[in-house]
Amino acid sequence: MPSQKEIEGYKLELLYSKEKIEEAVQKVAQRISHDYQGKHPLFLGVLRGCFIFLSDLVRSIKDVPLEVDFVQVSRYVETTGGDVQWVKTPPPCSGKDVVVVEDIVDEGPTLSFVLRDLHSQLPASLKVCTLLNKPSRRKIPIFIDYGVFDIPDLFVVGYGLDIEGRFRELPEIYFLK
Ligand code: 5GP
Ligand code: MG
């Protein structure tokens, strides 16, 4: 597989291969399977970027009966200065063991907004699982319970992540040159 490609004027450089992603997702799934023995967690994906990661993750979790639901938020830095708003609000989470599943944690406001709301519903527990984490970009501190990859300050696409709606379907993760 070539490590660089140019599609529709975007120059993509390979960051993680399909095999590398699969291996790393399996490891996190094993940790989650271990930690949630005897529980019945609710996996709450943050749309839309989480959809491929979440589907691979839950299929790799063993012997834990679980539920899946979604929230969606929008964050328009241009028009609202970075305010986050609900597009799809969370389901009732009171008393549940909730695992929020993100594609990427960057500056932090998106996840911080989601966690604040969920926290106010008094779940039994609330944890964060993210495919990618850019710690060097953080403006709001967030504790990541289950992180697959820490990455430097790069803009990435593929495996669910997009730029202008494109490249979500790529099985690998690329950064834009
Ligand atoms: P935060 O509120 O943490 O700054 O933003 C998180 C959201 O910004 C992510 O859920 C994602 O939608 C978007 N984002 C941040 N960095 C990247 C990136 O490198 N690639 C893509 N495709 N989206 C990103
Ligand atoms: Mg996201």
PDB file of C-alpha atoms and ligand atoms in Angstrom:
ATOM      1  CA  MET A   1       0.000   0.000   0.000  1.00  0.00           C
ATOM      2  CA  PRO A   2       1.480   3.375  -0.947  1.00  0.00           C
ATOM      3  CA  SER A   3       2.116   5.636   2.062  1.00  0.00           C
ATOM      4  CA  GLN A   4       1.131   8.769   0.144  1.00  0.00           C
ATOM      5  CA  LYS A   5      -1.765   9.516  -2.138  1.00  0.00           C
ATOM      6  CA  GLU A   6      -3.380  12.517  -3.703  1.00  0.00           C
ATOM      7  CA  ILE A   7      -7.185  12.539  -3.950  1.00  0.00           C
ATOM      8  CA  GLU A   8      -9.257  15.491  -5.157  1.00  0.00           C
ATOM      9  CA  GLY A   9      -6.385  17.867  -4.520  1.00  0.00           C
ATOM     10  CA  TYR A  10      -5.738  16.641  -0.946  1.00  0.00           C
ATOM     11  CA  LYS A  11      -2.290  15.171  -0.232  1.00  0.00           C
ATOM     12  CA  LEU A  12      -2.674  12.295   2.260  1.00  0.00           C
ATOM     13  CA  GLU A  13       0.230  10.726   4.122  1.00  0.00           C
ATOM     14  CA  LEU A  14      -0.270   7.375   5.918  1.00  0.00           C
ATOM     15  CA  LEU A  15      -0.218   7.561   9.718  1.00  0.00           C
ATOM     16  CA  TYR A  16      -1.699   4.184  10.788  1.00  0.00           C
ATOM     17  CA  SER A  17      -2.334   1.136   8.579  1.00  0.00           C
ATOM     18  CA  LYS A  18      -5.447  -1.003   8.824  1.00  0.00           C
ATOM     19  CA  GLU A  19      -3.440  -3.697  10.666  1.00  0.00           C
ATOM     20  CA  LYS A  20      -1.997  -1.240  13.168  1.00  0.00           C
ATOM     21  CA  ILE A  21      -5.453   0.171  13.922  1.00  0.00           C
ATOM     22  CA  GLU A  22      -6.973  -3.293  14.309  1.00  0.00           C
ATOM     23  CA  GLU A  23      -4.261  -4.374  16.723  1.00  0.00           C
ATOM     24  CA  ALA A  24      -4.554  -1.234  18.856  1.00  0.00           C
ATOM     25  CA  VAL A  25      -8.373  -1.318  18.922  1.00  0.00           C
ATOM     26  CA  GLN A  26      -8.240  -4.971  20.051  1.00  0.00           C
ATOM     27  CA  LYS A  27      -5.999  -4.034  22.971  1.00  0.00           C
ATOM     28  CA  VAL A  28      -8.372  -1.339  24.187  1.00  0.00           C
ATOM     29  CA  ALA A  29     -11.340  -3.696  23.711  1.00  0.00           C
ATOM     30  CA  GLN A  30      -9.581  -6.257  25.913  1.00  0.00           C
ATOM     31  CA  ARG A  31      -9.073  -3.703  28.672  1.00  0.00           C
ATOM     32  CA  ILE A  32     -12.731  -2.681  28.466  1.00  0.00           C
ATOM     33  CA  SER A  33     -13.881  -6.325  28.467  1.00  0.00           C
ATOM     34  CA  HIS A  34     -11.878  -6.866  31.639  1.00  0.00           C
ATOM     35  CA  ASP A  35     -13.043  -3.679  33.385  1.00  0.00           C
ATOM     36  CA  TYR A  36     -16.756  -4.175  32.644  1.00  0.00           C
ATOM     37  CA  GLN A  37     -17.115  -7.821  33.716  1.00  0.00           C
ATOM     38  CA  GLY A  38     -20.522  -8.258  35.379  1.00  0.00           C
ATOM     39  CA  LYS A  39     -21.726  -4.850  34.151  1.00  0.00           C
ATOM     40  CA  HIS A  40     -24.057  -3.784  31.374  1.00  0.00           C
ATOM     41  CA  PRO A  41     -22.479  -0.620  29.949  1.00  0.00           C
ATOM     42  CA  LEU A  42     -23.961   1.902  27.541  1.00  0.00           C
ATOM     43  CA  PHE A  43     -21.587   2.941  24.760  1.00  0.00           C
ATOM     44  CA  LEU A  44     -22.458   6.444  23.677  1.00  0.00           C
ATOM     45  CA  GLY A  45     -20.824   7.389  20.386  1.00  0.00           C
ATOM     46  CA  VAL A  46     -20.293  11.027  19.450  1.00  0.00           C
ATOM     47  CA  LEU A  47     -21.422  11.305  15.834  1.00  0.00           C
ATOM     48  CA  ARG A  48     -20.337  11.317  13.164  1.00  0.00           C
ATOM     49  CA  GLY A  49     -16.618  10.584  13.374  1.00  0.00           C
ATOM     50  CA  CYS A  50     -16.956   7.685  15.864  1.00  0.00           C
ATOM     51  CA  PHE A  51     -19.049   5.409  13.680  1.00  0.00           C
ATOM     52  CA  ILE A  52     -16.338   3.101  12.323  1.00  0.00           C
ATOM     53  CA  PHE A  53     -14.258   2.997  15.502  1.00  0.00           C
ATOM     54  CA  LEU A  54     -17.317   2.273  17.652  1.00  0.00           C
ATOM     55  CA  SER A  55     -18.483  -0.529  15.380  1.00  0.00           C
ATOM     56  CA  ASP A  56     -15.057  -2.205  15.440  1.00  0.00           C
ATOM     57  CA  LEU A  57     -14.693  -1.629  19.185  1.00  0.00           C
ATOM     58  CA  VAL A  58     -18.003  -3.156  20.297  1.00  0.00           C
ATOM     59  CA  ARG A  59     -17.469  -6.200  18.061  1.00  0.00           C
ATOM     60  CA  SER A  60     -14.140  -6.828  19.800  1.00  0.00           C
ATOM     61  CA  ILE A  61     -15.515  -6.611  23.349  1.00  0.00           C
ATOM     62  CA  LYS A  62     -15.995 -10.087  24.790  1.00  0.00           C
ATOM     63  CA  ASP A  63     -18.542 -11.372  27.315  1.00  0.00           C
ATOM     64  CA  VAL A  64     -19.977  -7.984  28.263  1.00  0.00           C
ATOM     65  CA  PRO A  65     -23.654  -7.408  27.406  1.00  0.00           C
ATOM     66  CA  LEU A  66     -23.767  -3.827  26.195  1.00  0.00           C
ATOM     67  CA  GLU A  67     -25.952  -1.182  24.614  1.00  0.00           C
ATOM     68  CA  VAL A  68     -25.095   1.396  21.961  1.00  0.00           C
ATOM     69  CA  ASP A  69     -26.574   4.844  21.426  1.00  0.00           C
ATOM     70  CA  PHE A  70     -25.391   8.139  19.966  1.00  0.00           C
ATOM     71  CA  VAL A  71     -25.204  11.851  20.604  1.00  0.00           C
ATOM     72  CA  GLN A  72     -24.303  14.534  18.106  1.00  0.00           C
ATOM     73  CA  VAL A  73     -22.960  18.006  18.699  1.00  0.00           C
ATOM     74  CA  SER A  74     -21.883  20.880  16.512  1.00  0.00           C
ATOM     75  CA  ARG A  75     -19.029  23.243  17.205  1.00  0.00           C
ATOM     76  CA  TYR A  76     -18.787  26.226  14.880  1.00  0.00           C
ATOM     77  CA  VAL A  77     -15.676  28.181  15.735  1.00  0.00           C
ATOM     78  CA  GLU A  78     -16.377  30.708  12.935  1.00  0.00           C
ATOM     79  CA  THR A  79     -19.884  31.790  13.985  1.00  0.00           C
ATOM     80  CA  THR A  80     -20.136  31.176  17.736  1.00  0.00           C
ATOM     81  CA  GLY A  81     -16.511  31.414  18.852  1.00  0.00           C
ATOM     82  CA  GLY A  82     -16.404  27.689  19.565  1.00  0.00           C
ATOM     83  CA  ASP A  83     -19.692  27.170  21.456  1.00  0.00           C
ATOM     84  CA  VAL A  84     -20.891  23.603  21.385  1.00  0.00           C
ATOM     85  CA  GLN A  85     -24.557  22.780  20.774  1.00  0.00           C
ATOM     86  CA  TRP A  86     -26.620  19.592  20.707  1.00  0.00           C
ATOM     87  CA  VAL A  87     -27.758  18.205  17.384  1.00  0.00           C
ATOM     88  CA  LYS A  88     -28.884  14.958  19.058  1.00  0.00           C
ATOM     89  CA  THR A  89     -29.244  14.965  22.863  1.00  0.00           C
ATOM     90  CA  PRO A  90     -28.250  11.973  25.029  1.00  0.00           C
ATOM     91  CA  PRO A  91     -30.692   9.235  26.075  1.00  0.00           C
ATOM     92  CA  PRO A  92     -31.477   8.826  29.816  1.00  0.00           C
ATOM     93  CA  CYS A  93     -28.211   7.793  31.501  1.00  0.00           C
ATOM     94  CA  SER A  94     -29.097   7.925  35.174  1.00  0.00           C
ATOM     95  CA  GLY A  95     -27.670   4.907  37.037  1.00  0.00           C
ATOM     96  CA  LYS A  96     -25.940   3.512  33.938  1.00  0.00           C
ATOM     97  CA  ASP A  97     -22.291   2.683  33.313  1.00  0.00           C
ATOM     98  CA  VAL A  98     -21.639   5.044  30.423  1.00  0.00           C
ATOM     99  CA  VAL A  99     -18.645   4.956  28.076  1.00  0.00           C
ATOM    100  CA  VAL A 100     -18.462   7.970  25.770  1.00  0.00           C
ATOM    101  CA  VAL A 101     -16.772   7.053  22.487  1.00  0.00           C
ATOM    102  CA  GLU A 102     -15.066   9.796  20.471  1.00  0.00           C
ATOM    103  CA  ASP A 103     -13.097   9.847  17.246  1.00  0.00           C
ATOM    104  CA  ILE A 104     -10.610  12.468  18.404  1.00  0.00           C
ATOM    105  CA  VAL A 105     -10.059  14.779  21.366  1.00  0.00           C
ATOM    106  CA  ASP A 106      -8.398  17.989  20.248  1.00  0.00           C
ATOM    107  CA  GLU A 107      -8.791  21.238  22.259  1.00  0.00           C
ATOM    108  CA  GLY A 108     -11.401  19.582  24.485  1.00  0.00           C
ATOM    109  CA  PRO A 109     -14.580  21.724  24.398  1.00  0.00           C
ATOM    110  CA  THR A 110     -16.678  19.157  22.522  1.00  0.00           C
ATOM    111  CA  LEU A 111     -16.117  16.326  24.968  1.00  0.00           C
ATOM    112  CA  SER A 112     -16.173  18.637  27.974  1.00  0.00           C
ATOM    113  CA  PHE A 113     -19.682  19.811  26.942  1.00  0.00           C
ATOM    114  CA  VAL A 114     -20.920  16.230  26.469  1.00  0.00           C
ATOM    115  CA  LEU A 115     -19.426  15.057  29.788  1.00  0.00           C
ATOM    116  CA  ARG A 116     -20.897  17.980  31.739  1.00  0.00           C
ATOM    117  CA  ASP A 117     -24.402  17.130  30.565  1.00  0.00           C
ATOM    118  CA  LEU A 118     -24.025  13.397  31.181  1.00  0.00           C
ATOM    119  CA  HIS A 119     -22.531  13.992  34.605  1.00  0.00           C
ATOM    120  CA  SER A 120     -25.602  16.011  35.627  1.00  0.00           C
ATOM    121  CA  GLN A 121     -27.767  12.954  34.872  1.00  0.00           C
ATOM    122  CA  LEU A 122     -25.959  11.009  37.632  1.00  0.00           C
ATOM    123  CA  PRO A 123     -24.766   7.917  35.743  1.00  0.00           C
ATOM    124  CA  ALA A 124     -23.357   5.058  37.876  1.00  0.00           C
ATOM    125  CA  SER A 125     -20.013   5.660  36.137  1.00  0.00           C
ATOM    126  CA  LEU A 126     -18.792   7.790  33.249  1.00  0.00           C
ATOM    127  CA  LYS A 127     -15.680   6.997  31.212  1.00  0.00           C
ATOM    128  CA  VAL A 128     -14.086   8.253  28.020  1.00  0.00           C
ATOM    129  CA  CYS A 129     -12.799   6.158  25.142  1.00  0.00           C
ATOM    130  CA  THR A 130     -11.205   7.868  22.155  1.00  0.00           C
ATOM    131  CA  LEU A 131      -9.545   6.624  19.001  1.00  0.00           C
ATOM    132  CA  LEU A 132      -7.186   9.591  18.773  1.00  0.00           C
ATOM    133  CA  ASN A 133      -5.910  12.143  21.250  1.00  0.00           C
ATOM    134  CA  LYS A 134      -3.922  15.315  20.562  1.00  0.00           C
ATOM    135  CA  PRO A 135      -2.645  16.201  24.064  1.00  0.00           C
ATOM    136  CA  SER A 136      -0.480  19.089  22.841  1.00  0.00           C
ATOM    137  CA  ARG A 137      -3.595  20.958  21.602  1.00  0.00           C
ATOM    138  CA  ARG A 138      -5.639  20.688  24.808  1.00  0.00           C
ATOM    139  CA  LYS A 139      -7.236  23.873  26.218  1.00  0.00           C
ATOM    140  CA  ILE A 140      -9.694  22.148  28.594  1.00  0.00           C
ATOM    141  CA  PRO A 141      -8.304  19.250  30.664  1.00  0.00           C
ATOM    142  CA  ILE A 142      -9.983  15.908  30.000  1.00  0.00           C
ATOM    143  CA  PHE A 143      -9.152  12.553  31.539  1.00  0.00           C
ATOM    144  CA  ILE A 144      -9.034   9.826  28.898  1.00  0.00           C
ATOM    145  CA  ASP A 145      -9.748   6.385  30.357  1.00  0.00           C
ATOM    146  CA  TYR A 146      -9.234   4.422  27.149  1.00  0.00           C
ATOM    147  CA  GLY A 147      -7.111   6.014  24.410  1.00  0.00           C
ATOM    148  CA  VAL A 148      -6.029   4.133  21.297  1.00  0.00           C
ATOM    149  CA  PHE A 149      -3.425   6.523  19.843  1.00  0.00           C
ATOM    150  CA  ASP A 150      -1.829   9.774  21.056  1.00  0.00           C
ATOM    151  CA  ILE A 151      -0.826  11.853  18.031  1.00  0.00           C
ATOM    152  CA  PRO A 152       1.042  15.113  17.464  1.00  0.00           C
ATOM    153  CA  ASP A 153      -0.600  18.270  16.126  1.00  0.00           C
ATOM    154  CA  LEU A 154      -1.697  16.909  12.724  1.00  0.00           C
ATOM    155  CA  PHE A 155      -5.029  17.072  10.903  1.00  0.00           C
ATOM    156  CA  VAL A 156      -6.099  13.490  10.291  1.00  0.00           C
ATOM    157  CA  VAL A 157      -8.708  11.781   8.113  1.00  0.00           C
ATOM    158  CA  GLY A 158      -9.894   8.244   7.396  1.00  0.00           C
ATOM    159  CA  TYR A 159     -11.392   5.471   9.564  1.00  0.00           C
ATOM    160  CA  GLY A 160     -14.454   7.664  10.195  1.00  0.00           C
ATOM    161  CA  LEU A 161     -12.764  11.069  10.267  1.00  0.00           C
ATOM    162  CA  ASP A 162     -13.466  13.578   7.520  1.00  0.00           C
ATOM    163  CA  ILE A 163     -12.516  16.836   5.938  1.00  0.00           C
ATOM    164  CA  GLU A 164     -15.527  18.533   4.369  1.00  0.00           C
ATOM    165  CA  GLY A 165     -17.393  15.242   4.496  1.00  0.00           C
ATOM    166  CA  ARG A 166     -14.735  13.303   2.599  1.00  0.00           C
ATOM    167  CA  PHE A 167     -12.448  10.324   3.412  1.00  0.00           C
ATOM    168  CA  ARG A 168     -14.482   8.751   6.247  1.00  0.00           C
ATOM    169  CA  GLU A 169     -14.539   5.460   4.339  1.00  0.00           C
ATOM    170  CA  LEU A 170     -10.756   5.002   4.138  1.00  0.00           C
ATOM    171  CA  PRO A 171      -9.656   1.951   6.204  1.00  0.00           C
ATOM    172  CA  GLU A 172      -6.386   3.657   7.236  1.00  0.00           C
ATOM    173  CA  ILE A 173      -5.679   6.919   9.085  1.00  0.00           C
ATOM    174  CA  TYR A 174      -3.869   9.631   7.136  1.00  0.00           C
ATOM    175  CA  PHE A 175      -2.661  13.121   7.925  1.00  0.00           C
ATOM    176  CA  LEU A 176      -3.027  15.997   5.515  1.00  0.00           C
ATOM    177  CA  LYS A 177       0.178  17.418   4.092  1.00  0.00           C
TER     178      LYS A 177
HETATM  179  P1  5GP B   1     -12.368  19.693  20.307  1.00  0.00           P
HETATM  180  O1  5GP B   1     -13.633  20.240  20.871  1.00  0.00           O
HETATM  181  O2  5GP B   1     -11.715  18.640  21.176  1.00  0.00           O
HETATM  182  O3  5GP B   1     -11.379  20.770  19.909  1.00  0.00           O
HETATM  183  O4  5GP B   1     -12.758  19.067  18.927  1.00  0.00           O
HETATM  184  C1  5GP B   1     -13.018  17.777  18.736  1.00  0.00           C
HETATM  185  C2  5GP B   1     -13.678  17.607  17.373  1.00  0.00           C
HETATM  186  O5  5GP B   1     -12.987  18.357  16.345  1.00  0.00           O
HETATM  187  C3  5GP B   1     -13.535  16.172  16.961  1.00  0.00           C
HETATM  188  O6  5GP B   1     -14.605  15.400  17.461  1.00  0.00           O
HETATM  189  C4  5GP B   1     -13.494  16.271  15.462  1.00  0.00           C
HETATM  190  O7  5GP B   1     -14.819  16.295  14.971  1.00  0.00           O
HETATM  191  C5  5GP B   1     -12.819  17.587  15.177  1.00  0.00           C
HETATM  192  N1  5GP B   1     -11.360  17.392  14.932  1.00  0.00           N
HETATM  193  C6  5GP B   1     -10.342  17.775  15.727  1.00  0.00           C
HETATM  194  N2  5GP B   1      -9.148  17.430  15.205  1.00  0.00           N
HETATM  195  C7  5GP B   1      -9.430  16.791  14.051  1.00  0.00           C
HETATM  196  C8  5GP B   1      -8.612  16.168  13.045  1.00  0.00           C
HETATM  197  O8  5GP B   1      -7.364  16.108  13.090  1.00  0.00           O
HETATM  198  N3  5GP B   1      -9.263  15.602  11.989  1.00  0.00           N
HETATM  199  C9  5GP B   1     -10.623  15.615  11.874  1.00  0.00           C
HETATM  200  N4  5GP B   1     -11.148  15.034  10.795  1.00  0.00           N
HETATM  201  N5  5GP B   1     -11.432  16.191  12.805  1.00  0.00           N
HETATM  202  C10 5GP B   1     -10.845  16.768  13.872  1.00  0.00           C
HETATM  203 MG    MG B   2     -15.874  13.891  17.124  1.00  0.00          MG
END
